Amino acid sequence: MSSQSYVKKNLSLAWPLALNGLLMQSMLMIDTLLVSPLGEIPLAAMGISTAIVAAILGIQMALANGTQLVLSRAVGAGNQASLSKGLWSGMFINGSVALLFWILLTFFDLPLIAALTDNVSLHQEISDYLNISKYIILFTAITQVMIALFNGLGKTKIPFKGYLIELPINALFSYVLIHGYSFSEGITLTGLGVQGAAIGSIIAITVRMIYLGLYVYIDPDLRLTTPRRDISMLRNIRSHFVEIFPIAANVTILLIGATVYQLLYSQLAINAYVAITLVMPWIRAGTQFIAAWSHSSAITISQAIGSKKMDDLTKNVDTSIDIAVIISVICAVLFAIMSFFMADIYPELDDTTYQALAVIAPLYIFLPIVRGYNTVHGNILRAVGKTTAVFKINFTGQWIISIPLCAFIVLGLDASIFWAFAIQPFEEVVKAIPFRQLARKSLKEFDLEKAQKLMYD
């Protein structure tokens, strides 16, 4: 495949993936917006509840991303039997993890809520929301693996259309169920508060699951078979789990690490903490496009490995890295432009908060460049089977070096917001060198024998 064809194919995969990520964030924002008129207590309960659910969904998405690599290789090999086994193995693993979290939220929700907040007035609201929203986890186990299947097939527009269907349904039903609605003089639906938001989300994700299931059924490129109940299927599940577990572990430690960073930043002056809180959603949104390109690169590379057409592997990887850097630079330029309009985006803040935003501007402008570089390397390395090595680099860079250093700067030195926030790009710089070295070494050593080892059948 020529570089031009490779870039064109990746872009066609990447833009729906990027918009999927933005739409997922939009759904959380819409629910929060709809609940906000109810007051501070329901809004705070919603914030804590969605943080719990979002963390679990993040782990499920990580497992599905690992399954996506397995399925992409089967697609490249043109092996429908491997594709079927990979799909059912992914369903079993993601479903088992979802069931585990559902059980934990069912039997240990009250201790978890008490550990997260000592505000007793929030406990019942959070519990009411979780009692319903925990079922979203079960639906997501199915939908995320189906999304991984279509992404692996290179049909990323199908999941994107699913999110386009889900978003308005979620907004409409959530609004009606949260606030109530009078259909006529004799027919009135009483508002359910935060519970209404959870029910609206379940209705919407159910519709999306049916939509994806119908496409699985009618897709002419799919000839799925029922899973065999024998030792070969168990071996496939085990091999599948061994490959994708480090990806889930990686996401888990990064999620916990992000929470620890926020807790450390909360020890800064209130205006400094507010400044960091304001820029973080923009950073997450901006890096969606870099992540989407990285995932599309991993899909294409995995398909090439499955087809054993790897003559252009190193050249295509270099192209992926170059494009990722270009996207990252564009993101940084947009952040730089945004930094001049913070007072317009967030009016009526204290002057001290605006000063804090100005101080960290060079850092959040630089951050997407080095983070994008690491993101594309991490996904490419996972595509060639180095999932455990990626986990080790991320764990060392964040938990062994950066978080202890951030704690020392904030708690020990009582340093300014600049040095506290500087740890975020510093962490990425620390990880960039081993990522680059491992990628060069892995690509140099990768051959047909190693490619065959990644194929479970």
XYZ file of C-alpha atoms in Angstrom:
457
model
C 0.000 0.000 0.000
C 1.407 3.410 -1.004
C 1.788 6.155 1.597
C -0.968 8.158 -0.070
C -3.400 5.219 0.005
C -2.432 4.461 3.608
C -3.129 8.044 4.717
C -6.407 8.163 2.783
C -7.602 4.895 4.320
C -6.639 5.981 7.851
C -8.372 9.336 7.488
C -11.556 7.609 6.337
C -11.395 5.485 9.508
C -10.276 8.273 11.841
C -12.850 11.023 11.385
C -15.840 8.912 12.538
C -13.752 7.680 15.497
C -12.937 11.274 16.494
C -16.554 12.376 16.259
C -17.616 9.277 18.225
C -15.399 10.434 21.087
C -16.797 13.957 20.970
C -20.387 12.679 20.886
C -19.725 10.448 23.920
C -18.461 13.458 25.875
C -21.433 15.485 24.627
C -23.897 12.973 26.085
C -22.421 13.416 29.567
C -22.493 17.183 29.144
C -26.126 17.123 27.993
C -27.235 15.058 30.993
C -25.414 17.457 33.313
C -27.006 20.459 31.575
C -30.489 18.942 31.868
C -30.056 18.182 35.578
C -28.573 21.598 36.465
C -31.979 23.352 36.936
C -32.759 20.931 39.779
C -30.127 22.574 41.989
C -26.732 21.903 43.516
C -27.488 18.625 45.296
C -28.840 16.716 42.244
C -26.080 18.245 40.121
C -23.358 17.191 42.567
C -24.906 13.711 42.839
C -24.966 13.476 39.049
C -21.312 14.503 38.857
C -20.160 11.853 41.341
C -22.383 9.143 39.835
C -21.279 9.755 36.256
C -17.645 9.769 37.389
C -18.122 6.221 38.744
C -19.924 4.987 35.634
C -17.506 6.773 33.273
C -14.526 5.095 34.951
C -16.082 1.652 34.413
C -17.030 2.498 30.821
C -13.431 3.586 30.238
C -12.206 0.141 31.263
C -14.810 -1.521 29.018
C -13.749 0.646 26.085
C -10.120 -0.308 26.696
C -11.011 -4.003 26.585
C -12.977 -3.402 23.387
C -10.019 -1.540 21.854
C -7.896 -4.613 22.515
C -10.545 -6.826 20.929
C -10.537 -4.422 17.987
C -6.895 -5.298 17.261
C -7.671 -9.026 17.368
C -10.639 -8.617 15.036
C -8.662 -6.367 12.664
C -6.035 -9.094 12.227
C -8.781 -11.643 11.461
C -10.251 -9.232 8.892
C -6.828 -8.804 7.286
C -6.413 -12.571 7.126
C -9.899 -12.963 5.625
C -10.598 -15.648 8.226
C -14.293 -15.673 9.204
C -13.732 -18.426 11.773
C -11.089 -16.355 13.584
C -13.339 -13.302 13.340
C -16.203 -15.205 14.965
C -13.997 -16.585 17.728
C -12.497 -13.171 18.387
C -15.947 -11.572 18.591
C -17.349 -14.164 21.000
C -14.179 -14.112 23.123
C -14.406 -10.322 23.315
C -18.089 -10.545 24.253
C -17.362 -13.099 26.970
C -14.499 -11.096 28.497
C -16.234 -7.708 28.345
C -19.503 -9.228 29.537
C -17.783 -10.926 32.483
C -16.082 -7.694 33.529
C -19.386 -5.812 33.181
C -21.164 -8.399 35.336
C -18.440 -8.098 37.982
C -18.820 -4.314 38.156
C -22.617 -4.655 38.199
C -22.388 -6.996 41.206
C -20.005 -4.607 42.985
C -22.336 -1.646 42.406
C -25.315 -3.715 43.558
C -23.879 -4.961 46.831
C -21.228 -2.359 47.697
C -22.743 0.881 46.400
C -23.332 2.432 49.827
C -19.748 1.937 51.129
C -18.434 3.294 47.816
C -20.667 6.373 48.010
C -19.681 6.997 51.634
C -16.000 6.777 50.681
C -16.441 9.300 47.840
C -18.365 11.947 49.767
C -19.209 12.656 53.399
C -22.157 14.857 52.384
C -25.078 12.729 53.593
C -27.598 14.758 51.582
C -26.001 13.421 48.389
C -26.001 9.739 49.338
C -29.615 8.913 48.403
C -29.474 10.852 45.130
C -26.279 9.048 44.083
C -27.707 5.687 45.111
C -30.928 6.314 43.133
C -28.930 7.155 40.004
C -26.542 4.185 40.323
C -29.382 1.728 40.925
C -30.512 2.415 37.368
C -27.346 3.492 35.540
C -25.466 0.317 36.568
C -27.461 -1.488 33.857
C -25.800 0.767 31.264
C -22.606 -1.177 32.003
C -24.227 -4.433 30.841
C -25.506 -2.883 27.610
C -22.133 -1.238 26.957
C -20.350 -4.594 27.199
C -22.294 -5.686 24.117
C -22.263 -2.421 22.156
C -18.541 -1.740 22.613
C -17.567 -5.142 21.214
C -19.932 -4.668 18.259
C -18.339 -1.253 17.673
C -14.912 -2.929 17.789
C -16.145 -5.404 15.166
C -17.208 -2.662 12.738
C -14.051 -0.659 13.402
C -11.982 -3.764 12.710
C -13.859 -4.204 9.435
C -12.981 -0.615 8.563
C -16.661 0.439 8.769
C -16.281 3.153 11.416
C -19.219 5.142 10.011
C -21.703 2.537 11.274
C -20.913 3.131 14.984
C -20.787 6.877 14.282
C -24.355 6.781 12.913
C -25.329 4.822 16.023
C -24.131 7.660 18.235
C -25.987 10.166 16.031
C -29.169 8.163 16.659
C -28.505 7.778 20.384
C -27.719 11.425 21.156
C -31.117 13.026 20.365
C -33.011 10.074 21.871
C -30.971 10.422 25.069
C -31.554 14.186 25.207
C -35.313 13.936 24.535
C -36.141 11.099 26.928
C -33.817 12.418 29.635
C -35.422 15.862 29.498
C -38.959 14.468 29.739
C -38.078 11.966 32.476
C -35.996 14.426 34.531
C -38.464 17.333 34.544
C -41.766 15.647 33.697
C -44.193 16.648 30.987
C -47.888 17.422 30.734
C -49.257 15.760 27.607
C -52.818 16.891 28.299
C -55.012 17.868 31.223
C -55.483 14.268 32.259
C -52.075 12.845 31.299
C -49.034 14.146 33.157
C -45.655 12.503 33.594
C -44.020 13.373 36.903
C -40.344 14.251 36.747
C -37.977 11.678 38.241
C -34.927 13.909 38.745
C -31.544 12.256 38.335
C -33.227 8.857 37.959
C -34.848 10.201 34.801
C -31.407 10.940 33.352
C -30.333 7.339 34.000
C -33.496 5.884 32.434
C -33.120 8.159 29.407
C -29.565 6.906 28.914
C -30.685 3.266 29.116
C -33.439 3.825 26.554
C -30.977 5.498 24.185
C -28.253 2.857 24.502
C -30.876 0.114 24.007
C -31.865 1.715 20.694
C -28.191 1.907 19.686
C -27.639 -1.740 20.638
C -30.604 -2.804 18.455
C -29.268 -0.673 15.589
C -25.785 -2.232 15.817
C -27.242 -5.727 16.171
C -29.293 -5.278 13.006
C -26.183 -4.198 11.103
C -24.295 -7.256 12.388
C -27.155 -9.407 11.109
C -27.447 -7.819 7.640
C -23.784 -7.041 6.913
C -22.803 -9.034 3.804
C -19.141 -9.205 4.921
C -20.019 -11.082 8.109
C -20.641 -14.813 8.297
C -20.525 -15.330 12.028
C -20.833 -18.776 13.526
C -22.008 -19.735 17.001
C -19.189 -20.289 19.519
C -18.006 -23.855 19.958
C -18.007 -25.222 23.496
C -14.650 -26.937 23.394
C -11.049 -26.522 24.538
C -10.083 -24.510 21.447
C -12.604 -21.817 22.387
C -11.272 -21.710 25.942
C -7.719 -21.330 24.604
C -8.904 -18.525 22.358
C -10.534 -16.703 25.274
C -7.378 -17.120 27.351
C -5.069 -15.839 24.589
C -7.476 -12.988 23.889
C -7.553 -12.005 27.562
C -3.766 -12.179 27.929
C -3.398 -9.715 25.054
C -6.094 -7.211 25.990
C -5.800 -7.230 29.810
C -2.717 -4.954 29.829
C -4.683 -2.435 27.750
C -7.458 -2.346 30.358
C -4.901 -2.193 33.167
C -3.166 0.641 31.329
C -6.379 2.671 31.074
C -7.209 1.951 34.720
C -3.895 3.254 36.047
C -4.120 6.313 33.793
C -7.663 7.038 35.023
C -6.602 6.659 38.644
C -3.515 8.748 37.913
C -5.660 11.543 36.441
C -7.768 11.477 39.617
C -4.661 11.655 41.808
C -3.422 14.635 39.788
C -6.753 16.394 40.367
C -6.593 15.672 44.095
C -3.072 17.108 44.235
C -4.131 20.172 42.251
C -7.009 20.689 44.674
C -4.361 21.524 47.295
C -3.349 24.599 45.285
C -5.007 27.972 45.720
C -8.659 27.875 44.662
C -8.072 30.104 41.629
C -5.232 27.852 40.429
C -7.388 24.757 40.844
C -10.276 26.391 38.969
C -7.924 27.331 36.109
C -6.768 23.713 35.706
C -10.369 22.451 35.956
C -11.400 24.806 33.147
C -8.706 23.720 30.660
C -8.914 19.954 31.217
C -12.140 19.393 29.187
C -10.565 21.278 26.273
C -7.448 19.126 26.475
C -9.548 15.939 26.458
C -11.649 17.158 23.522
C -8.619 18.301 21.510
C -6.763 15.045 21.901
C -9.771 13.072 20.543
C -8.549 13.712 17.005
C -5.031 12.493 17.810
C -6.424 9.390 19.521
C -8.712 8.682 16.554
C -5.804 8.815 14.093
C -3.772 6.536 16.365
C -6.588 3.991 16.621
C -7.147 4.027 12.861
C -3.417 3.435 12.357
C -3.557 0.460 14.729
C -6.548 -0.970 12.839
C -4.812 -0.663 9.450
C -1.550 -2.112 10.759
C -3.401 -5.004 12.436
C -5.192 -5.770 9.167
C -1.827 -5.770 7.372
C -0.402 -8.172 9.968
C -3.394 -10.471 9.517
C -2.963 -10.458 5.736
C 0.822 -10.930 6.136
C 1.410 -7.969 3.788
C 4.052 -6.236 5.865
C 6.555 -4.982 3.297
C 5.507 -1.371 3.948
C 5.004 -1.768 7.701
C 7.882 0.460 8.830
C 7.136 3.086 6.185
C 3.456 3.186 7.160
C 4.323 3.468 10.842
C 6.596 6.422 10.080
C 3.749 8.010 8.106
C 1.373 7.482 11.047
C 3.809 9.173 13.415
C 4.342 12.105 11.032
C 0.596 12.683 10.595
C 0.025 12.357 14.362
C 2.623 15.064 14.979
C 0.962 17.312 12.366
C -2.469 16.840 14.009
C -0.901 17.507 17.417
C 0.704 20.734 16.192
C -2.625 21.877 14.741
C -4.253 21.125 18.095
C -1.525 23.125 19.867
C -2.073 26.093 17.511
C -5.812 26.002 18.247
C -5.074 25.923 21.978
C -2.754 28.908 21.515
C -5.537 30.839 19.773
C -7.992 29.787 22.491
C -5.666 31.130 25.211
C -6.280 34.678 23.935
C -10.046 34.312 24.331
C -10.317 32.703 27.776
C -11.924 35.841 29.218
C -14.596 35.662 26.512
C -15.191 31.932 26.924
C -15.320 32.181 30.724
C -16.482 35.704 31.621
C -16.790 37.149 35.116
C -13.996 35.139 36.725
C -11.573 36.617 39.232
C -8.501 38.330 37.835
C -6.378 35.810 39.758
C -8.011 32.957 37.831
C -7.268 34.657 34.503
C -3.651 35.090 35.626
C -3.453 31.385 36.495
C -4.853 30.496 33.061
C -2.220 32.699 31.421
C 0.572 31.101 33.463
C -0.269 27.537 32.381
C -1.074 28.477 28.753
C 2.404 27.510 27.397
C 2.056 24.138 29.115
C -1.367 23.156 27.799
C -0.346 24.405 24.359
C 2.747 22.166 24.342
C 1.025 19.164 25.980
C -0.900 17.796 22.934
C 2.284 17.688 20.827
C 4.180 15.297 23.058
C 1.025 13.444 24.171
C 0.029 12.862 20.537
C 3.508 11.511 19.805
C 3.172 9.014 22.665
C -0.419 8.088 21.806
C 0.391 6.991 18.266
C 3.448 5.037 19.447
C 1.390 3.290 22.143
C -1.331 2.191 19.741
C 1.149 1.007 17.107
C 3.059 -0.988 19.703
C -0.190 -2.622 20.852
C -0.921 -3.527 17.234
C 2.350 -5.501 17.050
C 1.605 -7.290 20.336
C 3.543 -5.118 22.818
C 0.596 -4.413 25.127
C 2.471 -5.325 28.324
C 5.480 -3.191 27.393
C 3.215 -0.177 26.783
C 1.661 -0.697 30.212
C 5.093 -0.791 31.859
C 6.198 2.468 30.189
C 2.991 4.272 31.189
C 3.097 2.922 34.747
C 6.733 3.884 35.242
C 6.353 7.324 33.696
C 3.255 8.203 35.659
C 3.330 6.337 38.985
C 7.049 5.875 39.613
C 8.261 9.265 38.393
C 5.629 11.922 37.716
C 2.982 11.549 40.434
C 5.540 11.358 43.301
C 7.293 14.406 41.813
C 3.994 16.287 41.550
C 3.184 15.435 45.178
C 6.610 16.716 46.259
C 6.163 19.953 44.288
C 2.634 20.634 45.552
C 2.773 19.292 49.103
C 6.473 19.575 49.898
C 7.600 22.720 48.106
C 4.211 24.461 47.969
C 5.218 25.571 44.460
C 3.203 27.643 42.011
C 0.591 26.387 39.535
C 3.139 26.500 36.701
C 5.435 23.886 38.233
C 2.523 21.747 39.427
C 0.877 21.625 35.997
C 4.258 21.284 34.249
C 4.360 17.675 35.502
C 1.723 16.745 32.884
C 3.917 17.512 29.820
C 6.982 16.349 31.794
C 5.368 12.903 32.195
C 4.830 12.672 28.444
C 8.441 13.703 27.728
C 9.685 11.019 30.137
C 7.664 8.359 28.279
C 8.505 9.563 24.760
C 12.075 8.210 24.666
C 11.284 4.597 25.716
C 8.241 4.595 23.413
C 10.393 5.627 20.465
C 13.159 3.129 21.270
C 10.729 0.245 21.791
C 8.875 1.051 18.557
C 12.102 1.086 16.506
C 13.288 -2.174 18.083
C 9.914 -3.925 17.748
C 9.460 -2.996 14.094
C 13.009 -4.091 13.258
C 12.422 -7.495 14.855
C 8.841 -7.994 13.622
C 8.536 -10.719 10.999
C 6.084 -13.295 9.698
C 6.839 -15.637 12.600
C 5.895 -12.979 15.164
C 2.849 -12.067 13.081
C 1.707 -15.688 13.122
C 2.033 -15.830 16.931
C -0.552 -13.022 17.146
C -3.063 -15.178 15.275
C -4.746 -17.454 17.824
C -5.994 -20.073 15.353
